[in-house]
Coordinates of C-alpha atoms and ligand atoms in Angstrom, one line a residue:
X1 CA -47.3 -38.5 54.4
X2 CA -43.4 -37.7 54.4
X3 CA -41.7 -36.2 57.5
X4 CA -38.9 -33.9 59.0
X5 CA -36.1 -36.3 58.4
X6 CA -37.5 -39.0 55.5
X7 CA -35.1 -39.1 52.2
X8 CA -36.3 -40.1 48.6
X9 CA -35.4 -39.8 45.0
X10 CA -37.9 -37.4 42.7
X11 CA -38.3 -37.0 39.2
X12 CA -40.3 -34.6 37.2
X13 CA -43.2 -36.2 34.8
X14 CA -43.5 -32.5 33.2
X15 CA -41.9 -33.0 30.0
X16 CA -41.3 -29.2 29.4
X17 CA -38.5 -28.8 32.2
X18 CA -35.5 -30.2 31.7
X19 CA -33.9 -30.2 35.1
X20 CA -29.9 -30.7 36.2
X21 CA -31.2 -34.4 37.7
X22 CA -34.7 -35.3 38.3
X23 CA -36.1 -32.1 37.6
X24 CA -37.9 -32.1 41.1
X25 CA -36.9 -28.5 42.0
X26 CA -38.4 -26.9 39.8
X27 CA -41.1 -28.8 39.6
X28 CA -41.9 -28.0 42.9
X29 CA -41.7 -24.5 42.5
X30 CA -43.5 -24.9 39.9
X31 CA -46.6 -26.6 41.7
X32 CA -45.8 -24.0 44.4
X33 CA -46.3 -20.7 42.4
X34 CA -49.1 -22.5 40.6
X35 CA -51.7 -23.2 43.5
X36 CA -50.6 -20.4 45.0
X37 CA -48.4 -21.4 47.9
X38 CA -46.1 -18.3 47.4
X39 CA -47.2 -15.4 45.1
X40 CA -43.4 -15.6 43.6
X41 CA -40.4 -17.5 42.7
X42 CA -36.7 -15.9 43.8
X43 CA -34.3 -18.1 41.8
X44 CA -31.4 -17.9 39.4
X45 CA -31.1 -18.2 35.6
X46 CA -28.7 -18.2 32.8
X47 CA -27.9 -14.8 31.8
X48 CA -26.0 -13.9 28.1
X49 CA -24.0 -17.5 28.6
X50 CA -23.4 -20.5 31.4
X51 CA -21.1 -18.0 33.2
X52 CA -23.8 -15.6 34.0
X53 CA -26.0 -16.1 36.9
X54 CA -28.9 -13.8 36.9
X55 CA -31.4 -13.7 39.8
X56 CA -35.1 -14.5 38.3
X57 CA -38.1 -13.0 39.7
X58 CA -41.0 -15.3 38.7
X59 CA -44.8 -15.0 38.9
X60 CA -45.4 -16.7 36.3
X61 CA -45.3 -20.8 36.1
X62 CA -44.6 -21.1 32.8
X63 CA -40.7 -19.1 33.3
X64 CA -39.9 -21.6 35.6
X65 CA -38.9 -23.7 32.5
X66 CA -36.0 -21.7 31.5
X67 CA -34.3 -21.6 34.5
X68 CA -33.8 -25.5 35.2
X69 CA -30.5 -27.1 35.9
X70 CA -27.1 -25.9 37.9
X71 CA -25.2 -22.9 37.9
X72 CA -21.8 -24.0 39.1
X73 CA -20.3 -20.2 38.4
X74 CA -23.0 -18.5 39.6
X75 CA -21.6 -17.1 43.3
X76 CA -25.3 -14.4 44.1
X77 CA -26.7 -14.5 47.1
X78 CA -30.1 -14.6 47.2
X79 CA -31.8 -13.3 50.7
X80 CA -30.1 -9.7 50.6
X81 CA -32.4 -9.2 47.3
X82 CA -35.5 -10.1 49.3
X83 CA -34.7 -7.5 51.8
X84 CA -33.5 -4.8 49.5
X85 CA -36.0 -5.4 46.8
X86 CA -39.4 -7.1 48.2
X87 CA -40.0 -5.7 51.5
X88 CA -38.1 -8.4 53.6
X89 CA -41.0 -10.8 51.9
X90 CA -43.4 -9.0 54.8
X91 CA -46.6 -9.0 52.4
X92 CA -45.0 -11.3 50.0
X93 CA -45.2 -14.7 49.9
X94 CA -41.5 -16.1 48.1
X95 CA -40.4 -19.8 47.5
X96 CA -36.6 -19.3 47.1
X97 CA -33.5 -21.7 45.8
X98 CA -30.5 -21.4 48.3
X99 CA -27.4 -23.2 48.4
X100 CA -25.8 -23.5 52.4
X101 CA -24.7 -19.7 52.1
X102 CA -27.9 -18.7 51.3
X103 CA -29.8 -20.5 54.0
X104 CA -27.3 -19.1 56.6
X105 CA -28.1 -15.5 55.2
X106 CA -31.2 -15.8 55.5
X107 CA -32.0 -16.8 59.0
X108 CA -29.3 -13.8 60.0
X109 CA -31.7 -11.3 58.6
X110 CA -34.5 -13.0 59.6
X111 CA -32.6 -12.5 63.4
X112 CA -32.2 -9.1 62.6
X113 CA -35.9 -8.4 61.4
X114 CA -34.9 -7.9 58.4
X115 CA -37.1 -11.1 56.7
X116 CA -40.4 -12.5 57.5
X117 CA -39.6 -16.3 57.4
X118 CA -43.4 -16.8 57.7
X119 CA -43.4 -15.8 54.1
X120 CA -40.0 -18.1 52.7
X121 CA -40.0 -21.1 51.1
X122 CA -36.7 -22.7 51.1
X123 CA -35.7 -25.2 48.3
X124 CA -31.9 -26.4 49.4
X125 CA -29.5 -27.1 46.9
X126 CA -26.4 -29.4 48.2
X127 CA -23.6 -27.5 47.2
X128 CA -19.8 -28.9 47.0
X129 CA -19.0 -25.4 45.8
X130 CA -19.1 -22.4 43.2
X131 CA -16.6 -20.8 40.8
X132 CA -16.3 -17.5 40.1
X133 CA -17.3 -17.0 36.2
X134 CA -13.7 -15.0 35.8
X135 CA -11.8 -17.7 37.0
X136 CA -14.1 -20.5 35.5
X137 CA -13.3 -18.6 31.9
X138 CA -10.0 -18.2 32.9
X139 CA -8.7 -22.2 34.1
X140 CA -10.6 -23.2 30.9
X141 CA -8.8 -21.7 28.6
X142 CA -5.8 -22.0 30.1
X143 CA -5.9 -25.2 32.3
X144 CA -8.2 -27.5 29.7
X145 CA -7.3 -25.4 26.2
X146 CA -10.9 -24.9 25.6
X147 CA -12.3 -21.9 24.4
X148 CA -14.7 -20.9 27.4
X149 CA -17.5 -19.8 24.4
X150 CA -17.5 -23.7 23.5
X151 CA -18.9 -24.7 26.9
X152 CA -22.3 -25.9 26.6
X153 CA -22.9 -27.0 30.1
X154 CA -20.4 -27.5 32.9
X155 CA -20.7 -29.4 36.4
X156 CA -18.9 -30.8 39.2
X157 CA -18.9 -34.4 39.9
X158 CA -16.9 -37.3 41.3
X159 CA -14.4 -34.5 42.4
X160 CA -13.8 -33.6 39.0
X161 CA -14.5 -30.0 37.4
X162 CA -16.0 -31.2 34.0
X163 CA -17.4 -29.3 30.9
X164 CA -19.1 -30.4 28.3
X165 CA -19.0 -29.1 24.8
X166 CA -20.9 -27.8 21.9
X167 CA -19.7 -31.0 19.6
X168 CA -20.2 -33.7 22.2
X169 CA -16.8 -34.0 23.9
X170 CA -16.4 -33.3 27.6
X171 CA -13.3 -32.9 29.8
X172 CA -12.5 -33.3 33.2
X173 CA -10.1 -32.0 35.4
X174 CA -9.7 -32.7 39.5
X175 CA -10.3 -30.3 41.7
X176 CA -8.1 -30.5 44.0
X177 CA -5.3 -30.5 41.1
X178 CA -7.4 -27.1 40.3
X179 CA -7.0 -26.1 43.3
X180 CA -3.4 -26.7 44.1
X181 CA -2.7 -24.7 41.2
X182 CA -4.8 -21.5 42.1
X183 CA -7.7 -22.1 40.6
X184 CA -11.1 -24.1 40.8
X185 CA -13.9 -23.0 43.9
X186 CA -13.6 -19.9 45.4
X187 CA -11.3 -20.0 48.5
X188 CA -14.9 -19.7 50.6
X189 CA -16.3 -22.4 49.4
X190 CA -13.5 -24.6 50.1
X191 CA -13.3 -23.9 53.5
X192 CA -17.2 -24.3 53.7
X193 CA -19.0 -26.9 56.0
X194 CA -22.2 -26.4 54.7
X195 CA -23.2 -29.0 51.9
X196 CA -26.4 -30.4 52.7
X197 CA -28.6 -27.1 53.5
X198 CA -30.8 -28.8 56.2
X199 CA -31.6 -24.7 57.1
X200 CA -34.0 -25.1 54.4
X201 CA -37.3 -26.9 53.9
X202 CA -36.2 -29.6 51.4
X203 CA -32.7 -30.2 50.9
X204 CA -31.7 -31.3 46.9
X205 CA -28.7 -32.7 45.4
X206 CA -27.2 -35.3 43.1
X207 CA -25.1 -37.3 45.6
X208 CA -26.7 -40.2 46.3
X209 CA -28.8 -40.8 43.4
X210 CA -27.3 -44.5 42.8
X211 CA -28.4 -47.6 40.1
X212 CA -30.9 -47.0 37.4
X213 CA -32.3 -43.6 38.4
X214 CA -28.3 -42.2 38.6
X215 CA -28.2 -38.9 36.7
X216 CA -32.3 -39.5 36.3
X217 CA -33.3 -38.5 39.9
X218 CA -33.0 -35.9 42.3
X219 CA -32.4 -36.9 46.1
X220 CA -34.5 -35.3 48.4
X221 CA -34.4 -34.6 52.1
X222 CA -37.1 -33.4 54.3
X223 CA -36.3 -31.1 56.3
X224 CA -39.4 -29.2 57.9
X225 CA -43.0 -29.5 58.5
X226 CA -43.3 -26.5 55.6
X227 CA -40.9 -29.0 53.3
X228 CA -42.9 -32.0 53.9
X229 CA -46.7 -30.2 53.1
X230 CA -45.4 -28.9 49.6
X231 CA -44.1 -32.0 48.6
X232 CA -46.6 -34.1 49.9
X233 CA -49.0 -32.2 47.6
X234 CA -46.7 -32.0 44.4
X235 CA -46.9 -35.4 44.7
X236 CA -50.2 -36.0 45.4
X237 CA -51.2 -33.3 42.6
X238 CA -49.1 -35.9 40.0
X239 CA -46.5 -33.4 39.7
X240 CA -43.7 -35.0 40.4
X241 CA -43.1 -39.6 41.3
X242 CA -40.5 -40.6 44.1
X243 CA -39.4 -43.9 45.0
X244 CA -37.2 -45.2 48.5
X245 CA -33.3 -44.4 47.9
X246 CA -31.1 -47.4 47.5
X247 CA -29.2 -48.3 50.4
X248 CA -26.3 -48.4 48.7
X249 CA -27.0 -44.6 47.9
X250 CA -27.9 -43.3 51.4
X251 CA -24.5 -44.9 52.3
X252 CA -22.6 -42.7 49.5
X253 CA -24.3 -40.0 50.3
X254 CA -23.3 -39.8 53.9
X255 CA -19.6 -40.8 52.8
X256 CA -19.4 -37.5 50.6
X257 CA -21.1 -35.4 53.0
X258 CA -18.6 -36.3 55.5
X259 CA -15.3 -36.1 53.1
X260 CA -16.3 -32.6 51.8
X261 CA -17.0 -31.3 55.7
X262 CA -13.4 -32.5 56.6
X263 CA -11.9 -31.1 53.7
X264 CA -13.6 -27.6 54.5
X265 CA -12.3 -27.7 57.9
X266 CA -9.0 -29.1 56.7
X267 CA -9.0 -26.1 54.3
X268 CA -10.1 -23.5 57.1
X269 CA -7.1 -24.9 59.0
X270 CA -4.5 -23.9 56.1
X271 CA -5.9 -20.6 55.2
X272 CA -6.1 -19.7 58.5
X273 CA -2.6 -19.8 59.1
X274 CA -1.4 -18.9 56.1
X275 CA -2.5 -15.5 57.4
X276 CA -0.5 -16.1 60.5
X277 CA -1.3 -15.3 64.1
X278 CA -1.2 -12.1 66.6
X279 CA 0.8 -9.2 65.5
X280 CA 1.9 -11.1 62.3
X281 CA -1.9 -11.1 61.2
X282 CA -2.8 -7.9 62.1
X283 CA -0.1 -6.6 60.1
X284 CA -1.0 -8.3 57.1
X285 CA -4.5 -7.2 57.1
X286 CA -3.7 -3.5 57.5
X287 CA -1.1 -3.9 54.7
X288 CA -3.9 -5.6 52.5
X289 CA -6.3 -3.2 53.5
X290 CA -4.4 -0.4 53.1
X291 CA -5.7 -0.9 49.2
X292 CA -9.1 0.1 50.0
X293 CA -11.1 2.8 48.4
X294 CA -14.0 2.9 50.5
X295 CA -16.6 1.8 48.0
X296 CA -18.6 0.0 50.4
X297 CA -19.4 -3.0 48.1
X298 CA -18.3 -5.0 51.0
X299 CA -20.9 -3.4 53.1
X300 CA -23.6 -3.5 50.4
X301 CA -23.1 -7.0 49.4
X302 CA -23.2 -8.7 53.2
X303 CA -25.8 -10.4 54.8
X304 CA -24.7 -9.0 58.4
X305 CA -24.8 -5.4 57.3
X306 CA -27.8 -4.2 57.3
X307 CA -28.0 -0.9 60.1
X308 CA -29.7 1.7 58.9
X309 CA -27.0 3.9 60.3
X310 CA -23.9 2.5 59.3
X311 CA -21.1 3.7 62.0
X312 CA -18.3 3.4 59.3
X313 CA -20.2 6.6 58.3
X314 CA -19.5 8.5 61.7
X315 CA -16.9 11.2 61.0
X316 CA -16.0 10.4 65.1
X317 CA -14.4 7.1 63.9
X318 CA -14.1 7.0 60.4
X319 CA -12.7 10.5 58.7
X320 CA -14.5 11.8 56.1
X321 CA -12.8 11.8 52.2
X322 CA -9.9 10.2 53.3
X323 CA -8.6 7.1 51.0
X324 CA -7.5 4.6 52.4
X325 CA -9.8 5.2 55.4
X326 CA -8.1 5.2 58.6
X327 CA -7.7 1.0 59.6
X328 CA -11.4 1.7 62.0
X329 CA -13.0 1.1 58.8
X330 CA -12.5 -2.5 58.6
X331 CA -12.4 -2.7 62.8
X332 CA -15.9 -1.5 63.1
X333 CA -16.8 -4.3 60.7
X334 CA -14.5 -6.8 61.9
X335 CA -16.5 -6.8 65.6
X336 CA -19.9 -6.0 63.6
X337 CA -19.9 -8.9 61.1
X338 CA -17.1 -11.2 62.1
X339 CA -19.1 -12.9 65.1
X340 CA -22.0 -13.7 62.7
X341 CA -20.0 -14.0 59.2
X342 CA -21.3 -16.8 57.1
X343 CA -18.5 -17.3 55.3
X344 CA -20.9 -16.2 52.1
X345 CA -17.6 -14.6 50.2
X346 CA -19.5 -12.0 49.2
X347 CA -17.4 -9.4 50.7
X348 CA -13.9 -10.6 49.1
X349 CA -15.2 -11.4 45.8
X350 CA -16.9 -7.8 44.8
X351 CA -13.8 -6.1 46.1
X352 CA -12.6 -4.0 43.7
X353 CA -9.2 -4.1 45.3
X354 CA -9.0 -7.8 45.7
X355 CA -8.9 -7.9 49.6
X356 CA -9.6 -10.9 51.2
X357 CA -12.3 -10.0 53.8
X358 CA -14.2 -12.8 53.8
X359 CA -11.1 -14.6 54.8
X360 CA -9.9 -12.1 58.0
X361 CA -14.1 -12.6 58.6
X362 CA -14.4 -16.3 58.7
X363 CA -11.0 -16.4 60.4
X364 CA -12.1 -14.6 63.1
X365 CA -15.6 -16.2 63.3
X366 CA -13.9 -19.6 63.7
X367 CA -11.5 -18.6 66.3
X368 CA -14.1 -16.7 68.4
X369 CA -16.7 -19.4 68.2
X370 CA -13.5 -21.8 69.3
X371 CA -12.8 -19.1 72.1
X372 CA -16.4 -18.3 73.4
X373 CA -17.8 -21.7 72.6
X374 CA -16.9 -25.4 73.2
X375 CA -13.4 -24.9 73.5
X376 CA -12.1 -28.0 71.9
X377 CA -9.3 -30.3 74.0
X378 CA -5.8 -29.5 72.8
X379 CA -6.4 -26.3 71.0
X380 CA -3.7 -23.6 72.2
X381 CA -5.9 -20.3 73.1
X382 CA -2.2 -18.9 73.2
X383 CA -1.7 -19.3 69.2
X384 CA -5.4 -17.4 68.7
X385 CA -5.0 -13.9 67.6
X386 CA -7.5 -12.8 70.0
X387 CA -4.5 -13.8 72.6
X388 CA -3.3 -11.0 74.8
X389 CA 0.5 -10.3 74.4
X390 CA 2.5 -7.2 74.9
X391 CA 3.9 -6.8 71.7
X392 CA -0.1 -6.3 70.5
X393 CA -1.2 -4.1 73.4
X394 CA -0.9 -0.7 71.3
X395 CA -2.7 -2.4 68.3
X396 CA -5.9 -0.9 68.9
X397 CA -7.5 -4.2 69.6
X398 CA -9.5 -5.1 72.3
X399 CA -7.4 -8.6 73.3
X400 CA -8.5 -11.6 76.2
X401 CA -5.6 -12.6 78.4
X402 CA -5.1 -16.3 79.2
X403 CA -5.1 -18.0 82.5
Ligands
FAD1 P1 -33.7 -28.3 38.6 O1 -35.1 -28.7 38.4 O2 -32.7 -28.3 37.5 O3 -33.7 -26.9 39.3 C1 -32.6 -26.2 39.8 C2 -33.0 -24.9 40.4 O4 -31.8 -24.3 41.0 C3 -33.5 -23.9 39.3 O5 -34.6 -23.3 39.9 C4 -32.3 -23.0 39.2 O6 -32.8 -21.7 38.9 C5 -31.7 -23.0 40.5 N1 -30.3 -22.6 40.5 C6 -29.4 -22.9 39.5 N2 -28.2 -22.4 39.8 C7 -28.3 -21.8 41.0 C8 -27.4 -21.1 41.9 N3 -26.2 -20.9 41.6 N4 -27.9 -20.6 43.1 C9 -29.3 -20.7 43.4 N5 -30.1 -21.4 42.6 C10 -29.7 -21.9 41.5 N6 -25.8 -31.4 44.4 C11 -25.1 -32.4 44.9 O7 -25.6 -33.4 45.3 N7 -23.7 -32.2 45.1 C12 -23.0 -31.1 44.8 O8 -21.8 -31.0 44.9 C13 -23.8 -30.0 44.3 N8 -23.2 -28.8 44.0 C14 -23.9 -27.8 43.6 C15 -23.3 -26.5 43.4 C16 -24.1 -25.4 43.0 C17 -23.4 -24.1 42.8 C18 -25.5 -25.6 42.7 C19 -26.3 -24.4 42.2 C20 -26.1 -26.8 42.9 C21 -25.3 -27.9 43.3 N9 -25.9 -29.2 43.5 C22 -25.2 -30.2 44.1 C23 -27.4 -29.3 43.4 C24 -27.7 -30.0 42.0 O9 -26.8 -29.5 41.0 C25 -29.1 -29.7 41.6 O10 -29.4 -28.4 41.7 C26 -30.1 -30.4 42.5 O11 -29.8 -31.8 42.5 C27 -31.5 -30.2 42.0 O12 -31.7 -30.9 40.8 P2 -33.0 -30.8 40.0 O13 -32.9 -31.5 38.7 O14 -34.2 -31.2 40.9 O15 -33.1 -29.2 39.8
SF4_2 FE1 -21.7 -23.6 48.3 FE2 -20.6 -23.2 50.7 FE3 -19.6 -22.0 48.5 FE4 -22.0 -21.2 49.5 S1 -20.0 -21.0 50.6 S2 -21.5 -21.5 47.3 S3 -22.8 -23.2 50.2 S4 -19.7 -24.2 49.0
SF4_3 FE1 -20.3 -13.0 53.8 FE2 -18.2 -11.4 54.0 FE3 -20.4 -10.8 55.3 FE4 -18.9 -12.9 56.1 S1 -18.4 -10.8 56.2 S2 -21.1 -12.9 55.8 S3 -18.1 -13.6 54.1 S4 -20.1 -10.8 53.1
SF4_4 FE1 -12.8 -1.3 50.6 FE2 -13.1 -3.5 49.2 FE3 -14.9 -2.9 51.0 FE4 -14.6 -1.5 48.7 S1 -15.3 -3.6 48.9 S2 -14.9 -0.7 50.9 S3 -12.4 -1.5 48.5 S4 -12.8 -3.5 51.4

């Protein structure tokens, strides 16, 4: 019997799927769906090529097939689709893949009522990060002189950004040389901390699959009592064979997990004052605001947002036909999401105008956790841009003055 906590590597023994390591997610799901654990499968498949992600809706086993293996461009966000589209899973049993972002979104609307987790079925995916299919197309042709049609498969390992090609050839690039030139993850994901969902029931991933099952395997982690039944029983069932991780592996493993949280943070930490502090950052995000044309994608798309009476729609603060709207737009959103913002980048990449919300979001999440929370030794409350000073008092911000 496996528990909250234990670690293995999995492999499929089901021929037909033809997974991104071992094959054990979707064997799972499969052995889920099939013995009716969950009444559905929420999960993601290739669309018309590798750079479209399309959310699958599965009810039958036998689809699970077609969706095996990684979409590395594929930036959707699962849990908003459960609430908008399958009743918040109230009657509605649904095993779901997440990546960290996912996960996080999840147990927000399940805070707000807006998902029954009695009903979810979390399968983790460790994530080092996503690309957004325009700028995956885009660094391909320009940064490896591929023509983004020839790409077969592409993934990212050993810090490298690597495709594969229809003739056999692959080519890597770093990704911090990606990076540093503009391109490569979405600016979210590299300031993410999340990269082993633990949030989840089982956690997946790659990174510490070592020796002769490298590339063969998938690594598995426990995470909850849920986690452990349905594995336990694909197992069991003859579904899917494990053996003990190398020690070499668990070592790797926790080596990666602890370079890639230290790069988000050291990434937060550069964005963050990139954008400057007090009066200098309020200016900059009206100016980049200023674009807006009040679509609401941002709205639409976040996991946060989910009032049934949205006050960005009360002609007492926001005023009716006007583009740009009037800066309380983005305030009322600013103190509705930013204290929960997941740093999902959801709200900056569907922005027709290009505005970085999720940025000002996860900027502002960070410094009021630092503020409310466990302030940590050394940091200078007088630098955050919650800080009271004079030259900010007309700003329409609500500021805290230091002792
Ligand atoms: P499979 O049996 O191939 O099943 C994979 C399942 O994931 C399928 O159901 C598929 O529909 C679903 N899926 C594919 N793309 C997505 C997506 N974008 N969002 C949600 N579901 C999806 N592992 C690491 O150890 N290190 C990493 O850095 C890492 N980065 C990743 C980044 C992304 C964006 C993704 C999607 C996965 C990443 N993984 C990473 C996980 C790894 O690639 C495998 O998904 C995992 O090891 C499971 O392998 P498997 O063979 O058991 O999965
Ligand atoms: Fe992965 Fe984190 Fe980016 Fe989500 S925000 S796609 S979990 S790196
Ligand atoms: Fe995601 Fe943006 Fe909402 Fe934050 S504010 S949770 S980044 S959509
Ligand atoms: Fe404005 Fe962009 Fe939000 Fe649309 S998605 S309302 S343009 S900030």
């Amino acid at each position: 019997m496996s528990a909250k906590g234990d670690m293995c590597y999995a492999w499929t023994k089901d021929a037909g799927i033809k997974g991104e390591c071992g094959g054990a997610v979707t064997s799972l799901l499969k052995y889920a769906l099939q013995n009716h654990i969950v009444d559905a499968v929420l999960t993601v498949k290739k669309g018309v090529d590798i750079y479209d992600p399309q959310p699958a809706f599965i009810t039958d086993p036998k689809e699970l097939d077609a969706c095996a293996g990684s979409l590395h461009c594929g930036t959707l966000l699962l849990p908003k689709l459960i609430m908008k589209y399958l009743d918040g899973a109230k009657d509605m049993k649904v095993a779901v893949t997440v990546k960290g972002c996912d996960a996080k979104a999840m147990y927000e609307l399940a805070k707000r009522g807006k998902i029954n987790m009695d009903n979810i079925f979390m399968i983790g995916l460790n994530c080092g990060g996503s690309v957004t299919p325009f700028t995956a197309r885009t660094m391909i042709l320009e940064k490896y002189g591929i023509n983004p049609d020839d790409v077969v498969k592409e993934e990212i390992d050993k810090g490298q950004f690597i495709v594969m090609l229809k003739d056999g050839t692959h080519k890597g690039i770093s990704i911090d040389e990606l990076e540093e030139e503009g391109v490569g993850r979405r600016l979210n994901c590299q300031r993410c901390e999340t990269k082993i969902p633990r949030q989840a029931d089982i956690a997946c991933g790659n990174w510490g699959v070592f020796g002769e099952k490298a590339g063969k395997a998938t690594f598995v982690e426990i995470c909850s009592e849920k986690g452990a039944k349905v594995f336990d029983g694909a197992v069991k069932a003859g579904i899917i064979d494990t053996c003990a991780p190398e020690a070499k592996g668990l070592e790797i493993r926790g080596k990666i997990e602890n370079v890639m949280v230290k790069m988000g943070k050291k990434n937060q930490k550069k964005q963050f004052d990139a954008l400057g502090y007090g009066a200098e950052r309020l200016e900059f995000m009206q100016k980049e605001s200023s674009r807006c044309i009040k679509c609401y994608t941002c709205i639409e798309a976040c996991p946060i947002c989910s009032c049934k009476d949205c006050m960005t729609k009360d002609p007492n603060f926001v005023i009716p036909g006007r583009i740009p709207p009037n800066f309380m737009f983005h305030m009322i959103r600013y103190a509705h999401v930013a204290p929960s913002c997941i740093n999902c980048g959801q709200c900056q990449e569907l922005c027709p105008m290009d505005i970085p919300n999720a940025l000002f979001m996860h900027a502002m999440q960070t410094e009021i956790q630092e503020l409310i929370g466990a302030q940590k030794p050394g940091y200078d409350m007088t630098q955050s841009p919650l800080a009271y000073s004079e030259d900010k008092k007309d700003s329409g911000f609500v500021f805290i003055k230091m002792p």
